[in-house]
Structures are given as structure tokens and as C-alpha cells.
Coordinates of C-alpha atoms and ligand atoms in Angstrom, one line a residue:
X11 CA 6.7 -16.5 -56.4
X12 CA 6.8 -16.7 -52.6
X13 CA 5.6 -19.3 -51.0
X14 CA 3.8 -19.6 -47.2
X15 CA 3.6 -22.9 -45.2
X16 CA 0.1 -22.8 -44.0
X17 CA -1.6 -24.6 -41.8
X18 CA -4.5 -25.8 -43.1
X19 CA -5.7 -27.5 -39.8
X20 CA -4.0 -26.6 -36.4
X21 CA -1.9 -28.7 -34.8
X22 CA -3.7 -31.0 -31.9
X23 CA -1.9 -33.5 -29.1
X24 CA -2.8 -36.9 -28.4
X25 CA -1.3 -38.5 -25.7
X26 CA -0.4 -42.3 -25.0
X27 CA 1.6 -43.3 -22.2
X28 CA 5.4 -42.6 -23.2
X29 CA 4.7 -40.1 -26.2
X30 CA 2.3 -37.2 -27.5
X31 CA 1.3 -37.3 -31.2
X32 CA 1.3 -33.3 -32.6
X33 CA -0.8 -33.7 -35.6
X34 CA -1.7 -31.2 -38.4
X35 CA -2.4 -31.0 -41.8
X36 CA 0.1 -28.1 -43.8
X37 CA 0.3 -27.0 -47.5
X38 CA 3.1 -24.8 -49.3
X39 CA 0.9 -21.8 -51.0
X40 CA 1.1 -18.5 -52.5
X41 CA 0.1 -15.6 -51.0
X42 CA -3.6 -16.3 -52.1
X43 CA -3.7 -19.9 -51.8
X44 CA -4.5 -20.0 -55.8
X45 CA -1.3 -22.1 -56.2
X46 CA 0.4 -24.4 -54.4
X47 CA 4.5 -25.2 -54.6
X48 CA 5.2 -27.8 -57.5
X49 CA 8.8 -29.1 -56.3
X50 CA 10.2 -31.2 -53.6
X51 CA 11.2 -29.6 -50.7
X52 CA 12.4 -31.2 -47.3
X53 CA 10.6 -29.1 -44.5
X54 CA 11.2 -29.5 -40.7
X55 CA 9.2 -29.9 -38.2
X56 CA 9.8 -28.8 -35.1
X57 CA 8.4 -28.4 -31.4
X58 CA 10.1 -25.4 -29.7
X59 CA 10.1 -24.2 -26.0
X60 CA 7.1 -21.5 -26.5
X61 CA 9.3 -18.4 -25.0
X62 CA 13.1 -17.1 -25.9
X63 CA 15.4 -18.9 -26.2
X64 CA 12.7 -21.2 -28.1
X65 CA 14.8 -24.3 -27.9
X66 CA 14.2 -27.0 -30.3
X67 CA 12.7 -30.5 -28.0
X68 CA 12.0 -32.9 -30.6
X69 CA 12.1 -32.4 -34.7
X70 CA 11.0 -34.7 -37.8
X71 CA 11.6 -34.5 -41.3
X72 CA 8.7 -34.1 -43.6
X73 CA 8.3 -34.8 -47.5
X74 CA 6.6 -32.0 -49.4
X75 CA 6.1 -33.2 -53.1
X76 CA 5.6 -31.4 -56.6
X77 CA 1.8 -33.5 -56.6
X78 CA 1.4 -32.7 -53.1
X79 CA -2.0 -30.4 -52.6
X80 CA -1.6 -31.1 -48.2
X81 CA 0.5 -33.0 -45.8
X82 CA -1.1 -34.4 -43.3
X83 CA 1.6 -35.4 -40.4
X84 CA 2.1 -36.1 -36.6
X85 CA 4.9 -35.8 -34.5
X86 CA 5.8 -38.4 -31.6
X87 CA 7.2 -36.1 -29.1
X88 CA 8.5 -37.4 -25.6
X89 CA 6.1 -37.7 -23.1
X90 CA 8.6 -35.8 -20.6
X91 CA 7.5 -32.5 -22.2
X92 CA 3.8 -32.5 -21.5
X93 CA 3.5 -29.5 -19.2
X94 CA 6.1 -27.2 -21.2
X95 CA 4.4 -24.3 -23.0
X96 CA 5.4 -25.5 -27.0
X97 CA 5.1 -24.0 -30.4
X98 CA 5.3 -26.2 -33.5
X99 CA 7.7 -24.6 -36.3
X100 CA 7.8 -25.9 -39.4
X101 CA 10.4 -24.7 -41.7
X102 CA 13.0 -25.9 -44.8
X103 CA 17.0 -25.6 -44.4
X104 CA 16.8 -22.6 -47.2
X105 CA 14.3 -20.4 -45.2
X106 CA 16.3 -20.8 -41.9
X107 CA 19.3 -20.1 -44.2
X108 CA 17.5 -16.6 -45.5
X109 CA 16.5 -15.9 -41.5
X110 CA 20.2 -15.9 -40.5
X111 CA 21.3 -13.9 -43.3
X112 CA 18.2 -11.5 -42.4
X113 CA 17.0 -12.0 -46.0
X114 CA 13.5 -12.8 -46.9
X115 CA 13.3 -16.5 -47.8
X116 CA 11.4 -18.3 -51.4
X117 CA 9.4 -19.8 -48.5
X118 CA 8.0 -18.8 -45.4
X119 CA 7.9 -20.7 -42.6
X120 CA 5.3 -20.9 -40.3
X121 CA 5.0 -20.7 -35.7
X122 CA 1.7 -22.5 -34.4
X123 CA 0.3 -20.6 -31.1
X124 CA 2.2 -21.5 -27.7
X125 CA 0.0 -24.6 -26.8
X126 CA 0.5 -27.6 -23.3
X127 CA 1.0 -30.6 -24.9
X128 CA -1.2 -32.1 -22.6
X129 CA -4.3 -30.3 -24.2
X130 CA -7.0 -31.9 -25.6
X131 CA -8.2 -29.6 -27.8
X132 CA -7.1 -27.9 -31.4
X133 CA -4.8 -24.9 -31.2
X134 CA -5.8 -21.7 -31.7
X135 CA -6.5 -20.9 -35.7
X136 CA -4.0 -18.1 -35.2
X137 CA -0.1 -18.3 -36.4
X138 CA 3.3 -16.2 -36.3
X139 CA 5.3 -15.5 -38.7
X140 CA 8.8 -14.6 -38.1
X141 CA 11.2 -11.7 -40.1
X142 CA 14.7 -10.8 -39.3
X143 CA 15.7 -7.7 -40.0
X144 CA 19.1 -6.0 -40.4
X145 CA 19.4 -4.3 -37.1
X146 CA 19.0 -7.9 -35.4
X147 CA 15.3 -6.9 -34.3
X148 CA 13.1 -9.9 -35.6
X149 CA 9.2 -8.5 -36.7
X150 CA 7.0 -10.8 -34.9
X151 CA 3.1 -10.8 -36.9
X152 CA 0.4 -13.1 -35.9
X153 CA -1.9 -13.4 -39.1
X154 CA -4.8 -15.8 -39.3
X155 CA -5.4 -19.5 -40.4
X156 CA -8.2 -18.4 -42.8
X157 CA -8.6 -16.2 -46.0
X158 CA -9.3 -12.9 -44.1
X159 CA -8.3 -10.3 -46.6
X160 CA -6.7 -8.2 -43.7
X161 CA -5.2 -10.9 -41.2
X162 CA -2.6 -12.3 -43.2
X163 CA 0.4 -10.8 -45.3
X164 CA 1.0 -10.3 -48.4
X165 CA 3.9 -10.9 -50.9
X166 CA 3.6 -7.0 -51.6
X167 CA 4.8 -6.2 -47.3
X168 CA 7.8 -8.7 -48.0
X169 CA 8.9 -6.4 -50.9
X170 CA 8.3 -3.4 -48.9
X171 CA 10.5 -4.8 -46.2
X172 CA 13.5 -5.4 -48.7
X173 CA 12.6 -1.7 -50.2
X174 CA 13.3 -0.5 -46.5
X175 CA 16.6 -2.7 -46.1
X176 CA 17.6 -0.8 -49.6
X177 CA 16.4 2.9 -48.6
X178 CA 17.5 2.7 -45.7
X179 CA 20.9 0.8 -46.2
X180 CA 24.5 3.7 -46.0
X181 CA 24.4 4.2 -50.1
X182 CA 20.7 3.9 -50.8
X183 CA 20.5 2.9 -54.6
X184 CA 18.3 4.6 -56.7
X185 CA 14.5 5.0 -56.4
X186 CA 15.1 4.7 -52.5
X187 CA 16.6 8.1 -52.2
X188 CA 13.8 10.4 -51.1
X189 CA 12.7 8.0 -48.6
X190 CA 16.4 7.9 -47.0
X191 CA 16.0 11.7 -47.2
X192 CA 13.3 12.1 -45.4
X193 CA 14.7 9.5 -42.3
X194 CA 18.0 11.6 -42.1
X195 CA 15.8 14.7 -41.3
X196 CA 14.3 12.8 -39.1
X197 CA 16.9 12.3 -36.9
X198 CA 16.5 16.1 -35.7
X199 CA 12.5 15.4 -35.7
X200 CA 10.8 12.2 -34.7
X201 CA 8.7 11.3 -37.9
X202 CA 5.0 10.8 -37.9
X203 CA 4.0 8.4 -40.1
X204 CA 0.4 6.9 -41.3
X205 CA -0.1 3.6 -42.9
X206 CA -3.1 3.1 -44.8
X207 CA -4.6 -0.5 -44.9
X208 CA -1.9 -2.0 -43.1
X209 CA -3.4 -5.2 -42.4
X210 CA -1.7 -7.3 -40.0
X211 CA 0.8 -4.1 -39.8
X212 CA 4.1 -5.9 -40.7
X213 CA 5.1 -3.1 -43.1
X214 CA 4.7 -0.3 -40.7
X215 CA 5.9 -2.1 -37.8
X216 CA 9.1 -2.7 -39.1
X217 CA 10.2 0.8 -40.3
X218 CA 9.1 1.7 -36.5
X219 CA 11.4 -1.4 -35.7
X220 CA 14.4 0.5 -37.8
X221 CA 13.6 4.0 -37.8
X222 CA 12.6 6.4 -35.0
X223 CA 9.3 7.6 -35.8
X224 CA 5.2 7.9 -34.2
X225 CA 4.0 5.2 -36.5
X226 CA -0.1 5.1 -36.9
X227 CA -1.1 1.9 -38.3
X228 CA -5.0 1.8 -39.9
X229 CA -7.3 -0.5 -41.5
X230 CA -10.7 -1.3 -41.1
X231 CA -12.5 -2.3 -37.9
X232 CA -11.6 -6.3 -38.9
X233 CA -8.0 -5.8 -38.7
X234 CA -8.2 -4.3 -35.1
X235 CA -7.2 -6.9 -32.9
X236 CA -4.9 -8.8 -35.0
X237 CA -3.1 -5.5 -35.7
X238 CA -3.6 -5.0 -31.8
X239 CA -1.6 -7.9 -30.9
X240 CA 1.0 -7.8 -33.3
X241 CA 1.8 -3.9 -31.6
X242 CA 2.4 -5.8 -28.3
X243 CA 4.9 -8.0 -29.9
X244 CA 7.1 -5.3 -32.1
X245 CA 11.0 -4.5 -30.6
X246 CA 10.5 -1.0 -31.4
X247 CA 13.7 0.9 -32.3
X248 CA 14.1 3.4 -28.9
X249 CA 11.6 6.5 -28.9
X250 CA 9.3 5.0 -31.1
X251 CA 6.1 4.5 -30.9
X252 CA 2.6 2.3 -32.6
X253 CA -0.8 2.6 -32.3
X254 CA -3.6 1.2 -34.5
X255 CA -7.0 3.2 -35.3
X256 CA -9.8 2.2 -37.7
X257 CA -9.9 4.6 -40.7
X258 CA -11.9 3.6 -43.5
X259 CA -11.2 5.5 -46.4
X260 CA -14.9 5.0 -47.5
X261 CA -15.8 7.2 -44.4
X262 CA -13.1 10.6 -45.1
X263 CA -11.1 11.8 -42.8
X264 CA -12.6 13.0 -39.3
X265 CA -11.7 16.5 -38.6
X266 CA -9.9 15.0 -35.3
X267 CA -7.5 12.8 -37.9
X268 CA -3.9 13.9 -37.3
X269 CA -3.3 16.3 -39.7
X270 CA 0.9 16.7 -39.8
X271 CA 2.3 13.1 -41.3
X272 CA 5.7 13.2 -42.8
X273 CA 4.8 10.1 -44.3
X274 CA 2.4 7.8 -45.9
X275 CA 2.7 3.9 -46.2
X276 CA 0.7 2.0 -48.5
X277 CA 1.4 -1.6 -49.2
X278 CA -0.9 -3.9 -51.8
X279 CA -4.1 -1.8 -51.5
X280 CA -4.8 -0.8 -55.5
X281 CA -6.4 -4.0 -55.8
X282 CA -10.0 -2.9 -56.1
X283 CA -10.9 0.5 -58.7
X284 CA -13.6 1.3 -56.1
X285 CA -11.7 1.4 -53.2
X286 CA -8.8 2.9 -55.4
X287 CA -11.1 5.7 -55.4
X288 CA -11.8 6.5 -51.8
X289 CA -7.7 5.8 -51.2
X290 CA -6.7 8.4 -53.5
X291 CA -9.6 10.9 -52.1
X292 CA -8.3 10.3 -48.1
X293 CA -4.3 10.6 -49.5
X294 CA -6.0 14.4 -51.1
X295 CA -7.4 14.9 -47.8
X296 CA -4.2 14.2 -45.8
X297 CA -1.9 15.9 -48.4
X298 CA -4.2 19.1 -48.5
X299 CA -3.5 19.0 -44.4
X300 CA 0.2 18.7 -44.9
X301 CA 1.3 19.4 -48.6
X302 CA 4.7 17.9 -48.1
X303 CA 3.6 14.6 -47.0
X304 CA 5.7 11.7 -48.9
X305 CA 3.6 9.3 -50.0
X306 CA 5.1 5.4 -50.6
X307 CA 3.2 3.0 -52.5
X308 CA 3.8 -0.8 -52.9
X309 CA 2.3 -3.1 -54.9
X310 CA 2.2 -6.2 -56.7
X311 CA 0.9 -5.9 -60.2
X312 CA -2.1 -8.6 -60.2
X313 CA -5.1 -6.7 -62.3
X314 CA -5.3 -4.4 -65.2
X315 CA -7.6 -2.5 -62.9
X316 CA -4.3 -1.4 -60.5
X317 CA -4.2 1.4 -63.1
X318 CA -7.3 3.0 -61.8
X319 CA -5.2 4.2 -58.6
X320 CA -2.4 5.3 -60.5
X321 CA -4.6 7.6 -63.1
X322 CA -7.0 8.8 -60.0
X323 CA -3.2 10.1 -58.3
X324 CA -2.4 11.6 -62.0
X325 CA -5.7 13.5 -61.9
X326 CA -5.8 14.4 -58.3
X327 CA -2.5 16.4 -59.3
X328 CA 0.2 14.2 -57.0
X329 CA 3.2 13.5 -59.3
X330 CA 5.7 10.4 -58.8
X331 CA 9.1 11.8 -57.9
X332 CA 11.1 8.5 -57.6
X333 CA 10.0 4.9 -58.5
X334 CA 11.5 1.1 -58.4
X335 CA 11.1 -2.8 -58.9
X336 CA 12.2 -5.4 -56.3
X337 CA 12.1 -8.6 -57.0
X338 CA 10.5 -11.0 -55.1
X339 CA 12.4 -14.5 -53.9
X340 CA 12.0 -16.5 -56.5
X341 CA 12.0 -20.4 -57.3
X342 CA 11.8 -20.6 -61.3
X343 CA 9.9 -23.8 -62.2
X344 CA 7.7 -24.8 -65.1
X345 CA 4.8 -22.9 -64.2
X346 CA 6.2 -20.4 -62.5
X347 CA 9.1 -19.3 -64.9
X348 CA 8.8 -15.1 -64.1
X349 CA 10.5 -13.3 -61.2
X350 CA 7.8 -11.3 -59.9
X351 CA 8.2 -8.1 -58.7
X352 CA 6.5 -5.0 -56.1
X353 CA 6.6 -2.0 -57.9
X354 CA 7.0 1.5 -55.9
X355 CA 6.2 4.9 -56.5
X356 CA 7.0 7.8 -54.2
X357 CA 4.2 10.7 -54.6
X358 CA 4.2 14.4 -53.7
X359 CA 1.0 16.3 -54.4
X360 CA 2.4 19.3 -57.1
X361 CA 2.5 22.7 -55.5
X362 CA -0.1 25.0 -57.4
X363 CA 1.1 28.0 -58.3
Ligands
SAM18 C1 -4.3 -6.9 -49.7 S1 -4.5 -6.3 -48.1 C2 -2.9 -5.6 -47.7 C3 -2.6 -5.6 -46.3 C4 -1.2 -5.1 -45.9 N1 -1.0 -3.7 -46.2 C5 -0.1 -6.0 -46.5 O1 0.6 -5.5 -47.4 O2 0.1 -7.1 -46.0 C6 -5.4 -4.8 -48.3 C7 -5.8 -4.1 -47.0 O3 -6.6 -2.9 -47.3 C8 -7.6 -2.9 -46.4 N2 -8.8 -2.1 -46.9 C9 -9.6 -2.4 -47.9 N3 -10.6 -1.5 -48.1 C10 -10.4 -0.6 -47.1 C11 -11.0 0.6 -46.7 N4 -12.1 1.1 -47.4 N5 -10.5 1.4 -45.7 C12 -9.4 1.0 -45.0 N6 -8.7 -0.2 -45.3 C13 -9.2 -0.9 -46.3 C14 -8.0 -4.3 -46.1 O4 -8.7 -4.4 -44.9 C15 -6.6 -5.0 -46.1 O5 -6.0 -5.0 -44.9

């Protein structure tokens, strides 16, 4: 399972006369906060310069225990600081380890907002998280504090971004092969690609971080300006570009929708059989607009009722031309003994004859 460091209160100065204190409260979760990490692990915290080259001013260990449910902590940081724009970064030795090998670590680490340690007040209950990727581009996403269903990621985007690193790598293995395919083409043709439910947008902003391509990132109205911001961090790969839109698959397509996408992304969005059923009927819609739209589906099996999407797709005549596993980062412990997986199926609707 991979674990996030979270922050369950953000971080807040106090100053005394030589130092500042930077308290806040953290805890080492899964993707849906329904477990927390049940081993010892050393993190870091650190307070770093808030812009490139984000140099590290002052750092302090910190204990993180199997009983552990939150760590409350504080860091004494010089007083010499006060006016510099700071983030605090925590992290663990193995994460940073993953970063530099542009892997995707067992745990996540975690960026508070930039914040003058001479304020008073609580940051902001937003927070970055941080993804190298292969082509030395880093995917920046802000995702929120809280348990918004769409402003924070989810172990299913992590698995889609080590899909990409496979599809897209010079011998893609197989179950990657269409995808790779359809990139090479579009070197003579920009792609135009539509994610459904993006989120925060991490999965789509990062193939439009590693392949050319018009990249339409939607969700719901709630998503908008998380989505929004995240767009005006990306280090898009030259030519390409992002833009968000509401589309609420609920609602159908409007007649306006671009019709002509070469490609379809959608990461952990089969959770619910009633919303399975308005995904499948928009992906009918798009793929009766342009028939030779590639559809890509991540998930991470959770429910029985996942199947409802995949028997809506069987009925609604697509047909699964390539699928995969990739396992997650994984820390085997007690209660935690599987390697989980995202699953992937690339769809085609079938040509009627
Ligand atoms: C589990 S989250 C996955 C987010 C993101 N794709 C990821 O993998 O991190 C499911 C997403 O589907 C979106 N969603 C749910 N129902 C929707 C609908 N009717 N129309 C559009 N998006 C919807 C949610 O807002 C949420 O962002």
C-alpha cells in the first residue's frame, strides 16, 4: 500500500526572540485515510526556501511509530529567517531516494504552502505534492488538506504514471503497446486528448509533461480551481498545451464538446455503479464522434461493484484490445501482506459491420 504524509493541521509559526517554532500535527495514511502506516519510519522535516533552488534552512528528525495515529511536532528554526518566503517538507530518506531515481516512492512526502515565518496565522489548508518524472520534468499538484473526493490523488494516478514510464519507455512491454502506438503517430499530428474525472489532474498533466499533445483535463465544477492551479504549475513538454472544463458525465455531452480525441484518460472513476453508468454513456457519446478514439482506464480494484463499468463497456459494444497490472510500491507488513495493484484496460468501441 502507498502511503501519503498528511497534514492533519497546517503548519503555524510562533515567534520568540532568537527562534520561530513551525508547529503541525502529520499522520502517515493511505490514500483514504482508512489506514494509517504500522512501522517505524524516520521522517524529515524540513523548512525550504519557498522558490527554486528550494534550499533546505533548518531540518529536524521526527519519530513516526507502528502505534502512532498523529505526530504532533514543532520546529525551532532561526530567527534570521523570518521574512524569507518558506515551505515545510516533510519527507523519509527512502522517498527522497525514489525522487532521485524518478521512481514513485512506498511513501509520499508532503510540501506545506509558501508561508513568512513571521505570520501569525495557520497556513493555508492546501499542499504540494512533488513527482519526478523520467524526462527530468517534476509534476507539481496542489491537492487539498481535507477528504474532497476530487482535490487529492489517488494510489490509482501513481500507477497510471508508472504505466506511462512503461508505455512510453524505447521497448514498451506488453499491454503498453497500443498506447506507445498511438504517441509515435503522434509525432506527425499533435494528439488531442480528454481526461475524464481527472481530479487534481496529475495523470493528464503528466503525459502532457512527456508527450506532445492538446490535453483537456475535466471533472466536475468542485475540481475547477484546484485543477486550475495545478495547470499553472505543469513544465509542459514544448507545443503542448492544458486546459480544464467542467463536464459532468451526468449532464451528456454538449453538442459544442470537442468531438475528434485521439485519446481518452480515465484514472480511479469505476468506483460508483451509478456514475459507472453515465461514464460509459459520455465514452459512447465521444467514441460515436470519433470511432477510433483509444480509450485508457486505470483503476484500483476496491468494490465488487467496479464490475458494473466493465459489463456497461461489454454491452455498449467497446472491446478491450490490450490490458495490464502494475504494482503499486509496496511495504509488506502484518496487515498489509498483498502487493496491490492498478489494473488497465485499453478499449476501442467494435466497428459494426
Ligand atoms: C477517485 S477520484 C479520481 C481522481 C483522479 N482521476 C485521480 O486518479 O487522482 C474520482 C473523480 O471522478 C470525479 N467524478 C465523479 N462523478 C463525476 C461526474 N458525474 N462527472 C464528472 N466527474 C465525476 C470526481 O469529482 C473525482 O475527481
Amino acid at each position: 500500500m502507498v502511503h501519503y504524509i498528511r497534514f492533519l493541521r497546517a503548519p503555524q509559526c510562533d515567534a520568540s526572540k532568537k527562534t520561530v517554532g513551525v508547529s503541525a500535527v502529520l499522520a502517515v495514511q493511505t490514500d483514504l485515510s482508512d489506514a494509517l502506516l504500522s512501522q517505524d519510519v524516520v521522517l524529515r522535516a524540513e523548512i525550504v526556501e519557498a522558490n527554486s533552488p528550494w534550499r533546505v534552512l533548518h531540518s529536524q528528525s521526527l519519530q513516526w511509530q507502528p502505534t502512532s495515529r498523529a505526530l504532533k511536532f514543532t520546529i525551532q528554526c532561526p530567527g534570521k529567517y523570518t521574512s524569507w518566503p518558506i515551505q515545510l517538507h516533510v519527507t523519509t530518506q527512502q522517498t527522497q531516494s525514489a525522487v532521485n531515481l524518478s521512481e514513485i516512492p512506498e511513501i509520499l512526502d508532503i510540501w506545506s504552502c509558501a508561508f513568512l515565518l513571521s505570520d501569525k496565522q495557520r497556513s493555508e489548508p492546501i499542499v504540494e505534492r512533488r513527482l519526478a518524472l523520467w524526462n527530468n520534468t517534476t509534476v507539481r499538484i496542489w491537492e487539498d488538506i481535507g477528504e474532497s473526493m476530487a482535490r487529492h490523488i489517488w494510489d490509482a494516478s501513481l500507477g497510471f504514471v508508472m504505466y506511462l514510464a512503461r508505455a512510453l519507455s524505447s521497448s514498451p512491454p506488453s499491454g503498453g503497446g497500443t498506447l506507445a502506438a498511438l504517441v509515435k503517430s503522434g509525432k506527425v499530428r499533435k494528439l488531442k486528448v480528454l481526461e475524464l474525472g481527472a481530479g487534481c489532474g496529475i495523470v493528464g498533466i503528466a503525459f502532457a509533461q512527456l508527450v506532445k499533445c492538446d490535453m483537456y483535463l475535466t471533472d466536475l465544477d468542485d475540481a475547477q480551481e484546484v485543477l486550475g492551479k495545478n495547470i499553472r504549475c505543469a513544465s509542459l513538454m514544448a507545443g503542448s498545451t492544458l486546459q480544464a472544463d467542467v463536464l459532468d458525465w451526468s449532464s451528456g455531452l454538449e453538442d459544442s464538446t470537442n468531438p475528434n480525441f485521439d485519446l481518452i484518460l480515465v484514472s480511479d472513476c469505476i468506483y460508483n455503479p451509478d456514475r459507472s453508468v453515465h461514464l460509459v454513456e459520455i465514452l459512447r457519446q465521444l467514441a460515436a464522434r470519433a470511432p477510433n478514439t483509444l480509450i485508457l482506464v486505470g483503476f484500483k480494484r476496491r468494490h465488487e461493484a467496479d464490475t458494473v463499468f466493465f459489463e456497461h463497456m461489454r454491452k455498449t459494444k467497446f472491446e478491450i484490445v490490450e490490458s495490464t497490472n502494475i504494482p503499486l510500491p509496496h511495504r509488506p507488513s502484518d496487515y498489509d501482506a498483498d502487493t496491490p495493484t492498478t489494473e488497465f484496460y485499453t478499449y476501442r468501441r467494435q466497428t459494426v459491420v
